[in-house]
Coordinates of C-alpha atoms and ligand atoms in Angstrom, one line a residue:
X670 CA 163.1 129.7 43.9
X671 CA 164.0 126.5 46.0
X672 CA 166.1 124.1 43.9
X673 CA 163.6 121.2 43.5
X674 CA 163.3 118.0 41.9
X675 CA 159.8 116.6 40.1
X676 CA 158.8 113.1 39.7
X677 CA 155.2 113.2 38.5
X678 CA 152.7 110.4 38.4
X679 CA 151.6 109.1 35.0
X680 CA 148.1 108.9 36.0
X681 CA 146.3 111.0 38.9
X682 CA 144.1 108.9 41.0
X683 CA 141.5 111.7 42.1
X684 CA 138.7 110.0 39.6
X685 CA 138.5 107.3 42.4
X686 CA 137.5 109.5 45.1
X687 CA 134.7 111.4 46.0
X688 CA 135.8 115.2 47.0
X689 CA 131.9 115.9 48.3
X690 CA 132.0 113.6 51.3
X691 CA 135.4 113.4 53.0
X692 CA 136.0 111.4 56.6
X693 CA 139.2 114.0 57.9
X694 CA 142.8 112.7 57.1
X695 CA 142.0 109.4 55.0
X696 CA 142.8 109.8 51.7
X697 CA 145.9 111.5 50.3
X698 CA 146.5 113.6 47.0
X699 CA 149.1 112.1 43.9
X700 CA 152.3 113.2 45.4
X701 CA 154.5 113.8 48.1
X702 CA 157.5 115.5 49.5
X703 CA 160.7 114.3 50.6
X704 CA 163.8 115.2 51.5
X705 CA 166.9 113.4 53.4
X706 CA 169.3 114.7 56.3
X707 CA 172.7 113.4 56.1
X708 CA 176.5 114.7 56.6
X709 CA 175.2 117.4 58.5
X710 CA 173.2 119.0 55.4
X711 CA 170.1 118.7 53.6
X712 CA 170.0 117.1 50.9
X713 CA 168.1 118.7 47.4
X714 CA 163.9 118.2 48.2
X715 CA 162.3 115.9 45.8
X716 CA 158.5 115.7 45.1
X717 CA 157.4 111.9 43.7
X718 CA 154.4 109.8 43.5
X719 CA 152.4 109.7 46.9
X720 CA 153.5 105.8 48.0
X721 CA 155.0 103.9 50.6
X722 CA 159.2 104.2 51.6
X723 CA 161.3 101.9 52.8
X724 CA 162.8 102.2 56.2
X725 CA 165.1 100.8 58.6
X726 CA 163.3 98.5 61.4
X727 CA 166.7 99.7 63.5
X728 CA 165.5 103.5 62.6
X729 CA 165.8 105.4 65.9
X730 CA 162.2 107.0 65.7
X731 CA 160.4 103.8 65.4
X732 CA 161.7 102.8 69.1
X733 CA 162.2 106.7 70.6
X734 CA 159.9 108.5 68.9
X735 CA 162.3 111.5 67.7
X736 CA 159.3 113.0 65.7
X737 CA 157.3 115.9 65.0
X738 CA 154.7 117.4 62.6
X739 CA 152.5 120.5 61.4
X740 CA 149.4 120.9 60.2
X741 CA 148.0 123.4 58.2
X742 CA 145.1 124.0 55.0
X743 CA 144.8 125.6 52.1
X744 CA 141.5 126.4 50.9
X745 CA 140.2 127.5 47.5
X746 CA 138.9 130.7 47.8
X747 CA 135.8 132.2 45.8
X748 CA 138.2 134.2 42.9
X749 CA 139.2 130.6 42.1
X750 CA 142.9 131.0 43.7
X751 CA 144.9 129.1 45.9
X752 CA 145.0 130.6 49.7
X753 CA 147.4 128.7 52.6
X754 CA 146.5 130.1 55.8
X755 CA 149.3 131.5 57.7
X756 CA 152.1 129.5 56.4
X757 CA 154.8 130.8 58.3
X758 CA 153.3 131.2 61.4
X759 CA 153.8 126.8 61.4
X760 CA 157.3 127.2 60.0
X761 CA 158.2 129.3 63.3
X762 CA 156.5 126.4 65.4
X763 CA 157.9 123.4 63.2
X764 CA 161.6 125.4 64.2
X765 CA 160.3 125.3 68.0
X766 CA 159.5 121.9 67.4
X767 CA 162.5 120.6 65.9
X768 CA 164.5 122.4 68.3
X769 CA 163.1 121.0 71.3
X770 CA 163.5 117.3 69.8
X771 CA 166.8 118.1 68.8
X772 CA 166.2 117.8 65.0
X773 CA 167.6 120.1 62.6
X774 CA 165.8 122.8 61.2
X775 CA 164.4 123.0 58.1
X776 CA 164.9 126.1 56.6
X777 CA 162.0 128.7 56.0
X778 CA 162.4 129.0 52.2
X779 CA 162.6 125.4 51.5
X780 CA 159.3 124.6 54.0
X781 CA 157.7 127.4 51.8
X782 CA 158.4 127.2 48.5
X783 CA 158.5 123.4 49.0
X784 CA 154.9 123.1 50.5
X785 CA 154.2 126.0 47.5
X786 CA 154.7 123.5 44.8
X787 CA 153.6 120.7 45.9
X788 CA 150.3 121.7 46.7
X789 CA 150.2 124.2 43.3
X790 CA 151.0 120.4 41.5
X791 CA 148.0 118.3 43.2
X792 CA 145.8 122.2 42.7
X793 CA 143.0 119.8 41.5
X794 CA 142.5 118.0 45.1
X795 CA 141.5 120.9 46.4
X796 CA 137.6 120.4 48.0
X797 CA 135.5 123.2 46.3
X798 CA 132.5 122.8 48.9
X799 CA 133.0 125.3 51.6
X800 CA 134.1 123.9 54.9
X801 CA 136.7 121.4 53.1
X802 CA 140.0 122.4 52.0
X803 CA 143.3 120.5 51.5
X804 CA 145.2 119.2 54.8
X805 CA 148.7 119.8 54.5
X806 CA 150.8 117.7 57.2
X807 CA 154.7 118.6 57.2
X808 CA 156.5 116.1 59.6
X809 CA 160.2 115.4 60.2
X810 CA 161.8 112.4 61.7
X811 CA 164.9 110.5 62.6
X812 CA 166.4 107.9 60.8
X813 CA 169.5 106.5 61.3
X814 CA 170.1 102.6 62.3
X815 CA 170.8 102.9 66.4
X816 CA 169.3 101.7 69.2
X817 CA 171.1 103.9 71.6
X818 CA 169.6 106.7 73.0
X819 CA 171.1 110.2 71.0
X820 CA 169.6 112.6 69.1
X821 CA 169.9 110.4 65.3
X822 CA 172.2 111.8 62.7
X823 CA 170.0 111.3 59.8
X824 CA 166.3 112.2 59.3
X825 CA 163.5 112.4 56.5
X826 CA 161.4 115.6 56.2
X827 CA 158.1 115.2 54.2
X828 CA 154.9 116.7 53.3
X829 CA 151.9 114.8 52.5
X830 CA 148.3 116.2 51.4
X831 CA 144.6 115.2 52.3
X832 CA 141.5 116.3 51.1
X833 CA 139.1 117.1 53.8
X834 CA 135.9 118.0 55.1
X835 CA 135.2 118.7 58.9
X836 CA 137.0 117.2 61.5
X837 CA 134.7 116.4 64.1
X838 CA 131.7 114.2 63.0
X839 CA 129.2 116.9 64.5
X840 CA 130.9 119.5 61.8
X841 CA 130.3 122.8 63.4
X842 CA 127.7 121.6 65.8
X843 CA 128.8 121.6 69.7
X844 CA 130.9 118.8 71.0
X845 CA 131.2 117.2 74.5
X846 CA 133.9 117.3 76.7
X847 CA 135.3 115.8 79.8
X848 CA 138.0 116.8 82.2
X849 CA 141.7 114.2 82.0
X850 CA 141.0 113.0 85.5
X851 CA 143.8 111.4 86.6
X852 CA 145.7 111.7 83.7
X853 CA 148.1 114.6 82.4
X854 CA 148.6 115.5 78.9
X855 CA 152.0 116.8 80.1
X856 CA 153.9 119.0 82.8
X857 CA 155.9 122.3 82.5
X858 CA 159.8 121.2 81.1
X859 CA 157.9 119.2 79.1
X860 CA 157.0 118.8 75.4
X861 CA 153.3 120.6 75.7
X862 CA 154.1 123.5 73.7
X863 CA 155.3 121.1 70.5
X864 CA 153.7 119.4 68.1
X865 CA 156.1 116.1 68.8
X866 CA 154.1 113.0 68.1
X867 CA 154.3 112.2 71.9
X868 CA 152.0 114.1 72.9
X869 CA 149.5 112.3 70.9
X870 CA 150.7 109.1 72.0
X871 CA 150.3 110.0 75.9
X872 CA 146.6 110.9 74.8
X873 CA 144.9 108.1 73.0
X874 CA 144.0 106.2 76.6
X875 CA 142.5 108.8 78.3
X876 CA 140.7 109.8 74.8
X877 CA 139.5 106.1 74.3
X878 CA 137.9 106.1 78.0
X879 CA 136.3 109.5 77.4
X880 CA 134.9 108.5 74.4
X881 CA 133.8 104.9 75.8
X882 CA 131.7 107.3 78.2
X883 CA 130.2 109.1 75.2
X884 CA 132.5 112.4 75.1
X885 CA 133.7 113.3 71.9
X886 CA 137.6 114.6 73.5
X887 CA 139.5 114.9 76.5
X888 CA 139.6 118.7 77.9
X889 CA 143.3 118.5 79.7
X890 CA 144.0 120.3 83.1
X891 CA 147.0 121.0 84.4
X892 CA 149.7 118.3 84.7
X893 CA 150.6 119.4 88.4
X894 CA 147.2 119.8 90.7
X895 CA 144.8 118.9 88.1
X896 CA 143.1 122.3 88.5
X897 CA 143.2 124.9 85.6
X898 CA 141.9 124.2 82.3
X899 CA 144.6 123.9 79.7
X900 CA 143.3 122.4 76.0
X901 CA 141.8 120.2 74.0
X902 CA 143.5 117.0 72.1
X903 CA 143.8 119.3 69.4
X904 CA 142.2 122.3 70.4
X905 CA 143.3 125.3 71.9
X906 CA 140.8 126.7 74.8
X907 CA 138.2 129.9 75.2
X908 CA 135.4 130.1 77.9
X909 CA 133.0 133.8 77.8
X910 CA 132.0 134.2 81.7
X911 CA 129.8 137.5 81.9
X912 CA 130.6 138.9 78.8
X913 CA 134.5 138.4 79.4
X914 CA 136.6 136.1 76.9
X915 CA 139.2 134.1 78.7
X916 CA 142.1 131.8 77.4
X917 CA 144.7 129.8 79.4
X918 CA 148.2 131.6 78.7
X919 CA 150.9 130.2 76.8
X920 CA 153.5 130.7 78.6
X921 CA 153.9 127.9 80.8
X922 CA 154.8 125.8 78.0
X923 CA 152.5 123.4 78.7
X924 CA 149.8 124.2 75.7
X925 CA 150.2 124.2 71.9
X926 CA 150.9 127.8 70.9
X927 CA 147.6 127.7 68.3
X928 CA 147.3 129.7 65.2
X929 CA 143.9 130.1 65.2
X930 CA 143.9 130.7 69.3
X931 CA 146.2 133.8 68.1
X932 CA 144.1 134.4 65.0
X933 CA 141.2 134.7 67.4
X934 CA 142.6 136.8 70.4
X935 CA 143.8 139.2 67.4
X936 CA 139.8 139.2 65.5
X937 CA 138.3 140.0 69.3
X938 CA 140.6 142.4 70.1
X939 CA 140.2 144.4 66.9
X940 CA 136.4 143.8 67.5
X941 CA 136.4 145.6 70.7
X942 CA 135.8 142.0 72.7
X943 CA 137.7 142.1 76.3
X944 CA 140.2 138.7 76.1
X945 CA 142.5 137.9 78.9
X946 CA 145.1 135.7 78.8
X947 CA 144.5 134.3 82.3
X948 CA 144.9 130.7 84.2
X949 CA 140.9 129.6 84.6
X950 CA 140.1 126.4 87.0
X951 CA 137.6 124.1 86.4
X952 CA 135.3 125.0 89.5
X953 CA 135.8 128.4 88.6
X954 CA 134.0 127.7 85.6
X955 CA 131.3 125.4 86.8
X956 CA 130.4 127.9 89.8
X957 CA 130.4 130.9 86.3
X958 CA 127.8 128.2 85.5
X959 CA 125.5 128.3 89.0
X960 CA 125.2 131.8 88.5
X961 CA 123.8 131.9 84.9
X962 CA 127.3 133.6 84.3
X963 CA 128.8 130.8 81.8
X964 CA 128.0 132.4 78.6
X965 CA 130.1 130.2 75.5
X966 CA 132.9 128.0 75.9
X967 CA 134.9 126.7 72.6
X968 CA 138.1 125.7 71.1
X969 CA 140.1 126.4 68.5
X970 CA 142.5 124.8 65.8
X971 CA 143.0 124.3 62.4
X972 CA 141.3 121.1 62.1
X973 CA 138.7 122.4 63.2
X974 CA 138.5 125.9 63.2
X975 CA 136.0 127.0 65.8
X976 CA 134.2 124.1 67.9
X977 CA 131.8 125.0 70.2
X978 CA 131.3 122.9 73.2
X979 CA 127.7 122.0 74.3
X980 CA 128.4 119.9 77.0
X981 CA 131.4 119.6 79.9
X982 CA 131.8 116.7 82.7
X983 CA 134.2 117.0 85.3
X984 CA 134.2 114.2 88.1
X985 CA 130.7 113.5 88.8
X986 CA 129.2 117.0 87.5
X987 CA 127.9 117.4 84.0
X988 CA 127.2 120.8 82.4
X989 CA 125.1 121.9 79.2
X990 CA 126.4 124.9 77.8
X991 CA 124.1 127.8 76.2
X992 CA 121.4 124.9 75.9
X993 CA 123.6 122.9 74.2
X994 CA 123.9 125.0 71.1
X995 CA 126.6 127.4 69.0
X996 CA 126.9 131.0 71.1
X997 CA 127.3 134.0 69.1
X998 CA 130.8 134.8 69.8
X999 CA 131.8 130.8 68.8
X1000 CA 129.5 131.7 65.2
X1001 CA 131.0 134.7 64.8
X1002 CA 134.5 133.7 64.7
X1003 CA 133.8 130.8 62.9
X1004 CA 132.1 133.1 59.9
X1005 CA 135.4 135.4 60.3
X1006 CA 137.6 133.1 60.0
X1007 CA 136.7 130.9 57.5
X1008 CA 135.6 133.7 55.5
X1009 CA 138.9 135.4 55.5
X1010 CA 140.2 131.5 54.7
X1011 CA 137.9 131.6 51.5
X1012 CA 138.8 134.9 50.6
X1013 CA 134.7 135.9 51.1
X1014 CA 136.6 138.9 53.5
X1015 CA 139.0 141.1 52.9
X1016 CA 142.8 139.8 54.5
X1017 CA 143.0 142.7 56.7
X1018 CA 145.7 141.0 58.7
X1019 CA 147.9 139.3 55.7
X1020 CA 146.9 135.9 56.8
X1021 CA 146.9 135.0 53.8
X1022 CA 149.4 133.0 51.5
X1023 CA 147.9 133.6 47.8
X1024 CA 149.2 131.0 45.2
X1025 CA 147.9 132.4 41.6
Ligands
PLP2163 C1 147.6 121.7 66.6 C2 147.1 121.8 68.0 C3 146.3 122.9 68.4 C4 145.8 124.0 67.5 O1 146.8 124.7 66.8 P1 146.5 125.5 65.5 O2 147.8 126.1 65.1 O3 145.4 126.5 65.8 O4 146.1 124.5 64.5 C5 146.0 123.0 69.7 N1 146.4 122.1 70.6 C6 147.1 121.0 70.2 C7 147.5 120.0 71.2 C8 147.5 120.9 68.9 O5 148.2 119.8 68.5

């Protein structure tokens, strides 16, 4: 046990929300956790009332964006338990994270345990209905008074909680996609393979355009030719060309290294599926498409699980995809994963992070 300090609120707030119909990320459970970097240490966590804090207008992130963040669920699963999906799978990448912003590290137990008891305290904003589940977002940044530009000597990590329901107004119906154009997400050196809150920033331009245009996200190529498909905002990347399931690879450091994306590649593998890890280009997949050869294409993430795409533009060309409907492969996964999630199937992988 993590040494932890409890401030609870003297009345919950849930009566004022509806838990049946939830808009993803916009309401938050009673509390909150918090805890301070300083002296080279970390200081004891606290959890306290969900509420505003007070901050430094000097504080280094504001101006250079020394920040970073997870995001993972945890769902309540049909025997009436509490199941967080793959919790340290995001510890590992909050540590890649933190690393590559130069922040410190917070330590494995305390991100645990920490996350553990706070979401076991707000147990009753946990959606029931299947397809919501509680949003858990971890973030860490830097705090100290300074306008040069260092690495900060001081930082906050917290973990705030949301109810939510599906992340993408179509729920699991097919979204429509367009290629970045012009723009790049990032570039290899970069930050692509973090979850720093740059890489969100860099996107909301291109993502406003796409959407003026009536695409629902942004599908990134390659920072350098603007040729091979990469990801989506917040979505990792899967095409099926004749029968063959292919996913960009990882290791340019250019794409977020998803938990579902590996959750996935494991579930086909052990299905007998063929999946290679391979760099796919954008014509390539439009001439698959010519030839009646472009069978599904999806994403995936936690947000939203499994999205299927229905629809791809790229410079004046404009694809439907399996008429515009879920493929089987997409549905399978999707009725996989969220059923090992809701503990409807068995954990064969120990995905699962049980809270009694
Ligand atoms: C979070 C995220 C993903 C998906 O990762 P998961 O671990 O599956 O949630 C993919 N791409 C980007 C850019 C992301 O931020």
């Amino acid at each position: 046990m993590i040494d932890l300090e409890i401030k609870k609120v003297e009345k919950s707030k849930i009566d004022n929300y509806d838990l049946e119909n939830l808009v993803f990320g916009t309401i938050f459970t009673d509390h909150m956790l918090i805890m301070e970097y300083k002296d080279e240490k970390w200081e004891k966590p606290k959890i306290v009332p969900f509420g505003e804090i007070s901050v430094n207008p000097a504080m280094c992130s504001l101006h250079y964006g020394q920040l970073g963040f997870e995001g993972l669920k945890a769902f309540k699963t049909v025997d009436d338990k509490i199941n967080i999906f793959r919790i340290d799978k995001n510890c590992e990448r909050f540590e890649k994270t933190c690393e590559r912003l130069c922040m410190p590290k917070v330590p494995k137990e305390i991100f645990i345990e920490g996350i553990k008891e706070l979401v076991s305290l707000d147990r009753a904003w946990i959606p029931q209905k299947k397809g919501s589940s509680l949003y858990i977002r971890p973030f860490i940044f830097a705090t100290e008074p300074f306008l040069g530009v260092r690495p900060s000597k001081t930082y906050y990590y917290m973990v705030i909680l949301s109810p939510v329901g599906p992340y993408y107004k179509e729920g699991f119906n097919p979204v429509k996609l367009i290629t970045s154009g012009k723009y790049s997400r990032t570039c290899e050196g970069g930050l692509g393979f973090t979850k720093a809150a740059a890489n969100y920033a860099i996107s909301l331009y291109p993502a406003t355009e796409a959407q003026k245009k009536g695409y629902t996200q942004v599908l990134w190529l390659d920072g350098k030719e603007h040729k091979y498909v990469e990801e989506v905002g917040t979505m990792n990347f899967f095409c099926v060309i004749d029968g063959e399931i292919l996913t960009p690879p990882i290791d340019t450091g250019t794409i977020l290294p998803g938990i579902t994306r590996e959750s996935v590649i494991k579930i086909l593998n052990d299905k007998g599926y063929k999946v290679t890890e391979r760099r796919v280009s954008i014509d390539e997949i439009f001439e698959a498409n010519e030839n009646g050869k472009l069978d599904e294409i999806f994403g995936t993430g936690t947000a939203a699980v499994i999205s299927p795409v229905g629809e791809l533009a790229h410079e004046d060309k404009k694809i439907v995809i399996n008429n515009g409907e879920t493929g089987p492969i997409a549905k399978m996964l999707f009725d996989e994963i969220t059923g090992i999630q809701y503990g409807e199937k068995p954990d064969k992988y120990g995905w699962n992070f049980i809270i009694e």
